């Protein structure tokens, strides 16, 4: 089974409350580009992440969510000067902190900064066909001059998901993922 | 067979001629820290790498060599705004270009910028014992919460080498290599 690879650069999901603190009361995100997962989009808006050592710009991924969440690579953390835990999206307890700056305000995110665990999105019907269940840990094989096998890939199943392996920029760079090498083989 | 992992951050090897262009006539490198491979050391001296989009500081690794060579990660290349080929050390034909700036001068390195292919140093006796030969391609397994198997690891054999798997910072970040997780298992 071949899975399209999608590479996630650092980005932020904002709660409506935090969006308004950063961009002003009543602000609504503007869609720049729709993403493969149903309803998700890269917004026109970006914010600044302020770390102890450096700051970095991060794209907002919409729509807004119940909790603000920043997803970084280890490289980003090193540059910002913070240490963030490796987590699945949404698992934010005792995660890292950053200051966020937008055009209309700023805030301290006390917790919500993570490095995203590599994971695989799959719709419920395809998961059944392929004997996969939500939370299962699988391996994926990537070919090419920097090929290898990534362990610890978490399967995430939902009716609305589109088949995709999500890696961060460190993982993509390390495995030589580019526009010519963007498929992985599922090993169960 | 377990192999210690060493992570190479971006660095530069300079020819004596280029060293003198950048640091002044007759300049000799100062040892900051000796490295595991016999005779190699991280120098006190650093230089600036000037790319089309950004510049980055790079540590010099001594002693001087016949040809100047810059070793970057894909992340570094992306930041600098250049495209460098994935190569073994010393294989510099038609590699990438950068401007180098030191305290006493600057130069354009027309060719010599590479991304280092992951490789494994081993001494001749240990290679014989383990049925490994120079240039052989092997796999290495890394455990942990970001574990996996890296293919395309090139074996480099020499009497003076010390056993070590050399990865760059992208690979180390992607595989979760840190001070607690710094050994790989050889798979032949």
mmCIF file of C-alpha atoms in Angstrom:
data_model
loop_
_atom_site.group_PDB
_atom_site.id
_atom_site.type_symbol
_atom_site.label_atom_id
_atom_site.label_comp_id
_atom_site.label_asym_id
_atom_site.label_seq_id
_atom_site.Cartn_x
_atom_site.Cartn_y
_atom_site.Cartn_z
ATOM 1 C CA UNK A 1 0.000 0.000 0.000
ATOM 2 C CA UNK A 2 1.490 3.348 -1.087
ATOM 3 C CA UNK A 3 0.773 6.497 0.916
ATOM 4 C CA UNK A 4 1.247 10.071 -0.323
ATOM 5 C CA UNK A 5 3.683 11.980 1.917
ATOM 6 C CA UNK A 6 2.812 15.504 3.010
ATOM 7 C CA UNK A 7 5.425 17.636 4.740
ATOM 8 C CA UNK A 8 4.251 19.946 7.524
ATOM 9 C CA UNK A 9 6.343 23.053 8.034
ATOM 10 C CA UNK A 10 5.957 24.807 11.391
ATOM 11 C CA UNK A 11 2.459 26.196 11.825
ATOM 12 C CA UNK A 12 -0.078 27.221 14.409
ATOM 13 C CA UNK A 13 -3.721 26.389 15.056
ATOM 14 C CA UNK A 14 -5.454 29.216 16.967
ATOM 15 C CA UNK A 15 -8.507 29.333 19.182
ATOM 16 C CA UNK A 16 -10.974 32.055 18.164
ATOM 17 C CA UNK A 17 -10.161 33.884 21.421
ATOM 18 C CA UNK A 18 -6.407 33.886 20.727
ATOM 19 C CA UNK A 19 -7.009 34.793 17.057
ATOM 20 C CA UNK A 20 -8.898 37.896 18.213
ATOM 21 C CA UNK A 21 -6.206 38.787 20.773
ATOM 22 C CA UNK A 22 -3.590 38.690 17.995
ATOM 23 C CA UNK A 23 -5.585 40.064 15.033
ATOM 24 C CA UNK A 24 -8.392 42.089 16.626
ATOM 25 C CA UNK A 25 -11.981 41.527 17.733
ATOM 26 C CA UNK A 26 -14.123 39.564 15.297
ATOM 27 C CA UNK A 27 -11.201 38.668 13.017
ATOM 28 C CA UNK A 28 -11.845 35.811 10.565
ATOM 29 C CA UNK A 29 -9.041 33.887 8.833
ATOM 30 C CA UNK A 30 -8.547 34.258 5.083
ATOM 31 C CA UNK A 31 -7.980 31.059 3.082
ATOM 32 C CA UNK A 32 -4.689 31.011 1.176
ATOM 33 C CA UNK A 33 -4.781 27.341 0.173
ATOM 34 C CA UNK A 34 -6.987 24.401 1.092
ATOM 35 C CA UNK A 35 -5.176 21.359 2.528
ATOM 36 C CA UNK A 36 -5.767 17.661 1.910
ATOM 37 C CA UNK A 37 -7.595 17.042 5.194
ATOM 38 C CA UNK A 38 -11.245 18.041 4.806
ATOM 39 C CA UNK A 39 -11.967 21.603 5.923
ATOM 40 C CA UNK A 40 -8.355 22.479 6.782
ATOM 41 C CA UNK A 41 -6.621 25.382 5.103
ATOM 42 C CA UNK A 42 -3.411 27.386 5.211
ATOM 43 C CA UNK A 43 -4.430 30.945 6.066
ATOM 44 C CA UNK A 44 -3.038 34.141 4.580
ATOM 45 C CA UNK A 45 -2.242 35.213 8.137
ATOM 46 C CA UNK A 46 1.056 34.483 9.863
ATOM 47 C CA UNK A 47 2.256 35.298 13.373
ATOM 48 C CA UNK A 48 5.623 35.660 15.049
ATOM 49 C CA UNK A 49 6.789 33.036 17.541
ATOM 50 C CA UNK A 50 9.106 34.652 20.073
ATOM 51 C CA UNK A 51 11.548 32.292 21.772
ATOM 52 C CA UNK A 52 14.289 33.006 24.316
ATOM 53 C CA UNK A 53 16.946 32.997 21.579
ATOM 54 C CA UNK A 54 15.232 33.886 18.297
ATOM 55 C CA UNK A 55 11.886 34.483 16.675
ATOM 56 C CA UNK A 56 10.320 32.683 13.713
ATOM 57 C CA UNK A 57 7.308 33.370 11.547
ATOM 58 C CA UNK A 58 4.591 30.684 11.504
ATOM 59 C CA UNK A 59 1.663 30.214 9.139
ATOM 60 C CA UNK A 60 -1.791 29.821 10.690
ATOM 61 C CA UNK A 61 -3.697 26.671 9.729
ATOM 62 C CA UNK A 62 -7.470 27.117 9.948
ATOM 63 C CA UNK A 63 -10.220 26.796 10.866
ATOM 64 C CA UNK A 64 -9.918 27.864 14.511
ATOM 65 C CA UNK A 65 -9.863 25.085 17.116
ATOM 66 C CA UNK A 66 -10.827 24.806 20.789
ATOM 67 C CA UNK A 67 -7.148 25.100 21.848
ATOM 68 C CA UNK A 68 -4.206 26.988 20.400
ATOM 69 C CA UNK A 69 -1.431 24.623 19.298
ATOM 70 C CA UNK A 70 1.986 25.338 17.771
ATOM 71 C CA UNK A 71 3.690 22.537 15.775
ATOM 72 C CA UNK A 72 7.450 22.886 15.357
ATOM 73 C CA UNK A 73 10.380 20.769 14.226
ATOM 74 C CA UNK A 74 13.350 20.024 16.506
ATOM 75 C CA UNK A 75 15.335 22.433 14.297
ATOM 76 C CA UNK A 76 12.794 25.190 14.982
ATOM 77 C CA UNK A 77 12.948 24.501 18.740
ATOM 78 C CA UNK A 78 16.738 24.648 18.682
ATOM 79 C CA UNK A 79 16.652 27.966 16.853
ATOM 80 C CA UNK A 80 13.994 29.466 19.155
ATOM 81 C CA UNK A 81 15.808 28.151 22.221
ATOM 82 C CA UNK A 82 13.014 25.994 23.636
ATOM 83 C CA UNK A 83 12.452 22.314 24.346
ATOM 84 C CA UNK A 84 9.072 20.934 23.217
ATOM 85 C CA UNK A 85 7.744 17.390 23.676
ATOM 86 C CA UNK A 86 7.028 14.942 20.838
ATOM 87 C CA UNK A 87 3.235 14.579 20.848
ATOM 88 C CA UNK A 88 0.188 13.803 18.783
ATOM 89 C CA UNK A 89 -1.924 16.816 17.827
ATOM 90 C CA UNK A 90 -4.277 17.709 20.694
ATOM 91 C CA UNK A 91 -2.143 16.121 23.437
ATOM 92 C CA UNK A 92 -1.026 19.420 24.927
ATOM 93 C CA UNK A 93 -0.799 18.924 28.714
ATOM 94 C CA UNK A 94 2.512 20.229 30.066
ATOM 95 C CA UNK A 95 3.762 21.025 26.579
ATOM 96 C CA UNK A 96 6.062 23.979 25.865
ATOM 97 C CA UNK A 97 5.462 27.717 26.079
ATOM 98 C CA UNK A 98 6.080 30.575 23.610
ATOM 99 C CA UNK A 99 5.157 34.201 23.176
ATOM 100 C CA UNK A 100 2.973 34.920 20.132
ATOM 101 C CA UNK A 101 2.857 38.274 18.396
ATOM 102 C CA UNK A 102 0.242 39.354 15.844
ATOM 103 C CA UNK A 103 -0.550 42.693 14.191
ATOM 104 C CA UNK A 104 -3.105 43.655 16.864
ATOM 105 C CA UNK A 105 -1.678 42.158 20.039
ATOM 106 C CA UNK A 106 0.408 39.543 21.733
ATOM 107 C CA UNK A 107 -0.007 36.762 24.260
ATOM 108 C CA UNK A 108 1.962 34.189 26.198
ATOM 109 C CA UNK A 109 0.941 30.662 25.293
ATOM 110 C CA UNK A 110 1.676 28.880 28.582
ATOM 111 C CA UNK A 111 1.300 25.422 27.043
ATOM 112 C CA UNK A 112 0.499 24.183 23.529
ATOM 113 C CA UNK A 113 3.852 23.985 21.749
ATOM 114 C CA UNK A 114 4.700 20.486 20.510
ATOM 115 C CA UNK A 115 6.763 18.604 17.969
ATOM 116 C CA UNK A 116 4.256 16.559 16.017
ATOM 117 C CA UNK A 117 4.631 12.776 16.147
ATOM 118 C CA UNK A 118 4.707 11.362 12.651
ATOM 119 C CA UNK A 119 1.291 10.046 11.771
ATOM 120 C CA UNK A 120 -0.842 8.731 8.984
ATOM 121 C CA UNK A 121 -4.346 9.946 8.153
ATOM 122 C CA UNK A 122 -6.738 7.401 6.692
ATOM 123 C CA UNK A 123 -10.504 7.298 6.163
ATOM 124 C CA UNK A 124 -12.554 4.716 8.049
ATOM 125 C CA UNK A 125 -13.439 2.580 5.028
ATOM 126 C CA UNK A 126 -9.825 2.315 3.809
ATOM 127 C CA UNK A 127 -8.659 1.558 7.343
ATOM 128 C CA UNK A 128 -11.094 -1.376 7.525
ATOM 129 C CA UNK A 129 -10.013 -2.685 4.118
ATOM 130 C CA UNK A 130 -6.376 -2.524 5.157
ATOM 131 C CA UNK A 131 -6.902 -3.901 8.680
ATOM 132 C CA UNK A 132 -5.731 -0.705 10.351
ATOM 133 C CA UNK A 133 -7.187 0.810 13.502
ATOM 134 C CA UNK A 134 -6.978 4.209 15.146
ATOM 135 C CA UNK A 135 -3.886 4.528 17.348
ATOM 136 C CA UNK A 136 -2.058 1.601 15.716
ATOM 137 C CA UNK A 137 1.706 2.001 15.342
ATOM 138 C CA UNK A 138 3.038 1.116 11.894
ATOM 139 C CA UNK A 139 6.228 1.476 9.884
ATOM 140 C CA UNK A 140 6.594 3.252 6.553
ATOM 141 C CA UNK A 141 9.328 2.646 4.006
ATOM 142 C CA UNK A 142 10.776 5.431 1.913
ATOM 143 C CA UNK A 143 13.064 4.746 -1.047
ATOM 144 C CA UNK A 144 15.697 6.948 -2.659
ATOM 145 C CA UNK A 145 19.269 8.058 -1.979
ATOM 146 C CA UNK A 146 18.306 8.925 1.599
ATOM 147 C CA UNK A 147 15.790 6.134 2.029
ATOM 148 C CA UNK A 148 14.883 4.270 5.174
ATOM 149 C CA UNK A 149 12.094 2.981 7.351
ATOM 150 C CA UNK A 150 10.323 5.219 9.846
ATOM 151 C CA UNK A 151 8.993 3.406 12.922
ATOM 152 C CA UNK A 152 6.490 4.821 15.384
ATOM 153 C CA UNK A 153 4.011 6.117 12.796
ATOM 154 C CA UNK A 154 0.635 6.568 14.510
ATOM 155 C CA UNK A 155 -2.466 5.666 12.479
ATOM 156 C CA UNK A 156 -5.307 8.197 12.783
ATOM 157 C CA UNK A 157 -8.662 7.075 11.438
ATOM 158 C CA UNK A 158 -11.686 9.284 10.711
ATOM 159 C CA UNK A 159 -14.523 9.370 8.175
ATOM 160 C CA UNK A 160 -13.290 12.771 6.996
ATOM 161 C CA UNK A 161 -9.583 11.939 6.630
ATOM 162 C CA UNK A 162 -7.705 11.686 3.349
ATOM 163 C CA UNK A 163 -4.864 9.151 3.053
ATOM 164 C CA UNK A 164 -1.565 10.907 3.820
ATOM 165 C CA UNK A 165 1.614 10.370 5.833
ATOM 166 C CA UNK A 166 2.455 13.566 7.698
ATOM 167 C CA UNK A 167 6.147 14.236 8.350
ATOM 168 C CA UNK A 168 7.820 17.409 9.565
ATOM 169 C CA UNK A 169 10.581 19.247 7.721
ATOM 170 C CA UNK A 170 13.401 17.527 9.668
ATOM 171 C CA UNK A 171 12.014 14.113 8.741
ATOM 172 C CA UNK A 172 11.498 15.129 5.109
ATOM 173 C CA UNK A 173 15.055 16.492 4.850
ATOM 174 C CA UNK A 174 16.564 13.437 6.537
ATOM 175 C CA UNK A 175 14.729 10.987 4.265
ATOM 176 C CA UNK A 176 15.209 12.968 1.050
ATOM 177 C CA UNK A 177 11.511 13.704 0.478
ATOM 178 C CA UNK A 178 10.911 16.115 -2.374
ATOM 179 C CA UNK A 179 8.538 16.575 -5.295
ATOM 180 C CA UNK A 180 10.059 13.511 -7.014
ATOM 181 C CA UNK A 181 10.065 11.270 -3.940
ATOM 182 C CA UNK A 182 6.846 11.686 -2.024
ATOM 183 C CA UNK A 183 5.342 8.282 -1.453
ATOM 184 C CA UNK A 184 5.871 5.807 1.360
ATOM 185 C CA UNK A 185 5.114 2.102 1.517
ATOM 186 C CA UNK A 186 3.095 0.905 4.487
ATOM 187 C CA UNK A 187 4.686 -1.937 6.485
ATOM 188 C CA UNK A 188 2.403 -3.470 9.094
ATOM 189 C CA UNK B 1 27.001 -4.688 16.463
ATOM 190 C CA UNK B 2 26.343 -1.311 18.120
ATOM 191 C CA UNK B 3 27.827 1.850 16.636
ATOM 192 C CA UNK B 4 28.203 5.181 18.443
ATOM 193 C CA UNK B 5 26.363 7.958 16.598
ATOM 194 C CA UNK B 6 28.067 11.308 16.061
ATOM 195 C CA UNK B 7 26.078 14.256 14.749
ATOM 196 C CA UNK B 8 27.833 16.635 12.359
ATOM 197 C CA UNK B 9 26.572 20.195 12.404
ATOM 198 C CA UNK B 10 27.434 22.326 9.372
ATOM 199 C CA UNK B 11 31.175 22.871 9.100
ATOM 200 C CA UNK B 12 33.943 23.663 6.683
ATOM 201 C CA UNK B 13 37.304 22.085 5.835
ATOM 202 C CA UNK B 14 39.700 24.677 4.391
ATOM 203 C CA UNK B 15 42.736 24.400 2.168
ATOM 204 C CA UNK B 16 45.766 26.256 3.591
ATOM 205 C CA UNK B 17 45.485 28.717 0.676
ATOM 206 C CA UNK B 18 41.833 29.515 1.441
ATOM 207 C CA UNK B 19 42.556 29.646 5.177
ATOM 208 C CA UNK B 20 45.157 32.341 4.515
ATOM 209 C CA UNK B 21 42.807 34.258 2.181
ATOM 210 C CA UNK B 22 40.197 34.353 4.955
ATOM 211 C CA UNK B 23 42.396 34.706 8.068
ATOM 212 C CA UNK B 24 45.644 36.234 6.781
ATOM 213 C CA UNK B 25 49.018 35.001 5.534
ATOM 214 C CA UNK B 26 50.551 32.194 7.590
ATOM 215 C CA UNK B 27 47.462 31.678 9.748
ATOM 216 C CA UNK B 28 47.337 28.401 11.693
ATOM 217 C CA UNK B 29 44.118 26.961 13.132
ATOM 218 C CA UNK B 30 43.647 26.831 16.901
ATOM 219 C CA UNK B 31 42.273 23.577 18.350
ATOM 220 C CA UNK B 32 39.034 24.028 20.282
ATOM 221 C CA UNK B 33 38.207 20.323 20.665
ATOM 222 C CA UNK B 34 39.660 17.120 19.237
ATOM 223 C CA UNK B 35 37.200 14.884 17.363
ATOM 224 C CA UNK B 36 36.866 11.114 17.358
ATOM 225 C CA UNK B 37 38.569 10.602 13.991
ATOM 226 C CA UNK B 38 42.367 10.606 14.469
ATOM 227 C CA UNK B 39 43.926 14.034 13.953
ATOM 228 C CA UNK B 40 40.660 15.871 13.308
ATOM 229 C CA UNK B 41 39.629 18.807 15.463
ATOM 230 C CA UNK B 42 36.996 21.521 15.739
ATOM 231 C CA UNK B 43 38.872 24.808 15.460
ATOM 232 C CA UNK B 44 38.254 27.956 17.461
ATOM 233 C CA UNK B 45 37.818 29.756 14.130
ATOM 234 C CA UNK B 46 34.481 30.139 12.370
ATOM 235 C CA UNK B 47 33.598 31.774 9.062
ATOM 236 C CA UNK B 48 30.458 33.209 7.530
ATOM 237 C CA UNK B 49 28.747 31.384 4.664
ATOM 238 C CA UNK B 50 26.946 33.904 2.472
ATOM 239 C CA UNK B 51 24.047 32.508 0.449
ATOM 240 C CA UNK B 52 21.624 34.270 -1.900
ATOM 241 C CA UNK B 53 18.972 34.464 0.848
ATOM 242 C CA UNK B 54 20.773 34.373 4.203
ATOM 243 C CA UNK B 55 24.129 33.853 5.829
ATOM 244 C CA UNK B 56 25.144 31.281 8.445
ATOM 245 C CA UNK B 57 28.192 30.856 10.645
ATOM 246 C CA UNK B 58 30.187 27.623 10.205
ATOM 247 C CA UNK B 59 32.852 26.089 12.413
ATOM 248 C CA UNK B 60 36.151 25.130 10.759
ATOM 249 C CA UNK B 61 37.226 21.494 11.154
ATOM 250 C CA UNK B 62 40.990 21.029 10.940
ATOM 251 C CA UNK B 63 43.605 20.224 9.936
ATOM 252 C CA UNK B 64 43.650 21.907 6.523
ATOM 253 C CA UNK B 65 42.990 19.684 3.497
ATOM 254 C CA UNK B 66 43.915 19.780 -0.196
ATOM 255 C CA UNK B 67 40.455 21.121 -1.122
ATOM 256 C CA UNK B 68 38.034 23.406 0.666
ATOM 257 C CA UNK B 69 34.737 21.645 1.415
ATOM 258 C CA UNK B 70 31.556 22.896 3.089
ATOM 259 C CA UNK B 71 29.189 20.317 4.635
ATOM 260 C CA UNK B 72 25.614 21.488 5.171
ATOM 261 C CA UNK B 73 22.234 19.984 6.000
ATOM 262 C CA UNK B 74 19.223 20.364 3.688
ATOM 263 C CA UNK B 75 17.830 22.792 6.291
ATOM 264 C CA UNK B 76 20.978 24.921 6.016
ATOM 265 C CA UNK B 77 20.752 24.903 2.199
ATOM 266 C CA UNK B 78 17.106 25.950 2.342
ATOM 267 C CA UNK B 79 17.951 28.815 4.691
ATOM 268 C CA UNK B 80 20.941 29.972 2.609
ATOM 269 C CA UNK B 81 18.925 29.659 -0.599
ATOM 270 C CA UNK B 82 21.147 27.147 -2.398
ATOM 271 C CA UNK B 83 20.826 23.595 -3.699
ATOM 272 C CA UNK B 84 23.744 21.282 -2.869
ATOM 273 C CA UNK B 85 24.186 17.644 -3.920
ATOM 274 C CA UNK B 86 24.230 14.676 -1.525
ATOM 275 C CA UNK B 87 27.821 13.400 -1.667
ATOM 276 C CA UNK B 88 30.545 11.591 0.207
ATOM 277 C CA UNK B 89 33.282 13.809 1.585
ATOM 278 C CA UNK B 90 35.863 14.555 -1.135
ATOM 279 C CA UNK B 91 33.459 14.002 -4.061
ATOM 280 C CA UNK B 92 33.207 17.667 -4.972
ATOM 281 C CA UNK B 93 32.960 17.832 -8.792
ATOM 282 C CA UNK B 94 30.084 20.112 -9.851
ATOM 283 C CA UNK B 95 28.990 20.623 -6.268
ATOM 284 C CA UNK B 96 27.456 23.897 -5.047
ATOM 285 C CA UNK B 97 28.951 27.363 -4.645
ATOM 286 C CA UNK B 98 28.975 29.844 -1.738
ATOM 287 C CA UNK B 99 30.734 33.022 -0.732
ATOM 288 C CA UNK B 100 32.955 32.677 2.343
ATOM 289 C CA UNK B 101 33.854 35.585 4.611
ATOM 290 C CA UNK B 102 36.585 35.571 7.252
ATOM 291 C CA UNK B 103 38.110 38.300 9.411
ATOM 292 C CA UNK B 104 40.893 39.045 6.889
ATOM 293 C CA UNK B 105 39.220 38.480 3.547
ATOM 294 C CA UNK B 106 36.601 36.741 1.469
ATOM 295 C CA UNK B 107 36.396 34.400 -1.481
ATOM 296 C CA UNK B 108 33.908 32.724 -3.777
ATOM 297 C CA UNK B 109 34.024 28.958 -3.464
ATOM 298 C CA UNK B 110 32.958 27.956 -6.998
ATOM 299 C CA UNK B 111 32.461 24.312 -6.051
ATOM 300 C CA UNK B 112 32.848 22.354 -2.813
ATOM 301 C CA UNK B 113 29.515 22.695 -1.015
ATOM 302 C CA UNK B 114 27.814 19.357 -0.335
ATOM 303 C CA UNK B 115 25.308 17.643 1.892
ATOM 304 C CA UNK B 116 27.201 14.762 3.450
ATOM 305 C CA UNK B 117 25.924 11.260 2.713
ATOM 306 C CA UNK B 118 25.435 9.364 5.923
ATOM 307 C CA UNK B 119 28.417 7.130 6.517
ATOM 308 C CA UNK B 120 30.111 4.917 9.020
ATOM 309 C CA UNK B 121 33.789 5.101 9.957
ATOM 310 C CA UNK B 122 35.454 1.841 10.931
ATOM 311 C CA UNK B 123 39.061 0.752 11.380
ATOM 312 C CA UNK B 124 40.483 -1.901 9.053
ATOM 313 C CA UNK B 125 40.753 -4.654 11.679
ATOM 314 C CA UNK B 126 37.171 -4.233 12.902
ATOM 315 C CA UNK B 127 35.926 -4.104 9.310
ATOM 316 C CA UNK B 128 37.589 -7.465 8.602
ATOM 317 C CA UNK B 129 36.156 -9.009 11.768
ATOM 318 C CA UNK B 130 32.666 -7.790 10.845
ATOM 319 C CA UNK B 131 32.937 -8.688 7.130
ATOM 320 C CA UNK B 132 32.607 -5.063 6.033
ATOM 321 C CA UNK B 133 34.450 -3.459 3.132
ATOM 322 C CA UNK B 134 35.090 0.106 2.072
ATOM 323 C CA UNK B 135 32.209 1.523 0.019
ATOM 324 C CA UNK B 136 29.709 -1.107 1.182
ATOM 325 C CA UNK B 137 26.142 0.121 1.688
ATOM 326 C CA UNK B 138 24.561 -0.964 4.973
ATOM 327 C CA UNK B 139 21.527 -0.176 7.078
ATOM 328 C CA UNK B 140 21.532 1.068 10.652
ATOM 329 C CA UNK B 141 18.684 0.726 13.118
ATOM 330 C CA UNK B 142 17.910 3.403 15.680
ATOM 331 C CA UNK B 143 15.458 2.825 18.521
ATOM 332 C CA UNK B 144 13.398 5.307 20.531
ATOM 333 C CA UNK B 145 10.216 7.337 20.121
ATOM 334 C CA UNK B 146 11.420 8.521 16.707
ATOM 335 C CA UNK B 147 13.206 5.312 15.777
ATOM 336 C CA UNK B 148 13.695 3.810 12.357
ATOM 337 C CA UNK B 149 16.140 2.278 9.937
ATOM 338 C CA UNK B 150 18.440 4.388 7.805
ATOM 339 C CA UNK B 151 19.359 2.827 4.459
ATOM 340 C CA UNK B 152 22.182 3.971 2.210
ATOM 341 C CA UNK B 153 24.841 4.204 4.916
ATOM 342 C CA UNK B 154 28.263 4.095 3.232
ATOM 343 C CA UNK B 155 31.025 2.154 5.033
ATOM 344 C CA UNK B 156 34.390 3.939 5.088
ATOM 345 C CA UNK B 157 37.354 1.830 6.168
ATOM 346 C CA UNK B 158 40.792 3.103 7.184
ATOM 347 C CA UNK B 159 43.515 2.102 9.643
ATOM 348 C CA UNK B 160 43.112 5.442 11.382
ATOM 349 C CA UNK B 161 39.311 5.488 11.682
ATOM 350 C CA UNK B 162 37.349 5.161 14.919
ATOM 351 C CA UNK B 163 33.982 3.378 14.846
ATOM 352 C CA UNK B 164 31.229 5.981 14.450
ATOM 353 C CA UNK B 165 28.054 6.555 12.430
ATOM 354 C CA UNK B 166 28.048 10.126 11.129
ATOM 355 C CA UNK B 167 24.647 11.760 10.658
ATOM 356 C CA UNK B 168 23.807 15.397 10.010
ATOM 357 C CA UNK B 169 21.536 17.522 12.182
ATOM 358 C CA UNK B 170 18.425 16.878 10.033
ATOM 359 C CA UNK B 171 18.933 13.125 10.369
ATOM 360 C CA UNK B 172 19.600 13.376 14.109
ATOM 361 C CA UNK B 173 16.474 15.498 14.650
ATOM 362 C CA UNK B 174 14.309 13.216 12.532
ATOM 363 C CA UNK B 175 15.457 10.057 14.328
ATOM 364 C CA UNK B 176 15.397 11.547 17.831
ATOM 365 C CA UNK B 177 19.141 11.272 18.440
ATOM 366 C CA UNK B 178 20.248 12.966 21.643
ATOM 367 C CA UNK B 179 22.597 12.368 24.556
ATOM 368 C CA UNK B 180 20.355 9.518 25.781
ATOM 369 C CA UNK B 181 19.873 7.870 22.391
ATOM 370 C CA UNK B 182 23.130 7.804 20.516
ATOM 371 C CA UNK B 183 23.793 4.278 19.352
ATOM 372 C CA UNK B 184 22.738 2.496 16.184
ATOM 373 C CA UNK B 185 22.579 -1.210 15.412
ATOM 374 C CA UNK B 186 24.301 -2.353 12.237
ATOM 375 C CA UNK B 187 22.113 -4.367 9.852
ATOM 376 C CA UNK B 188 24.017 -5.952 6.983
#
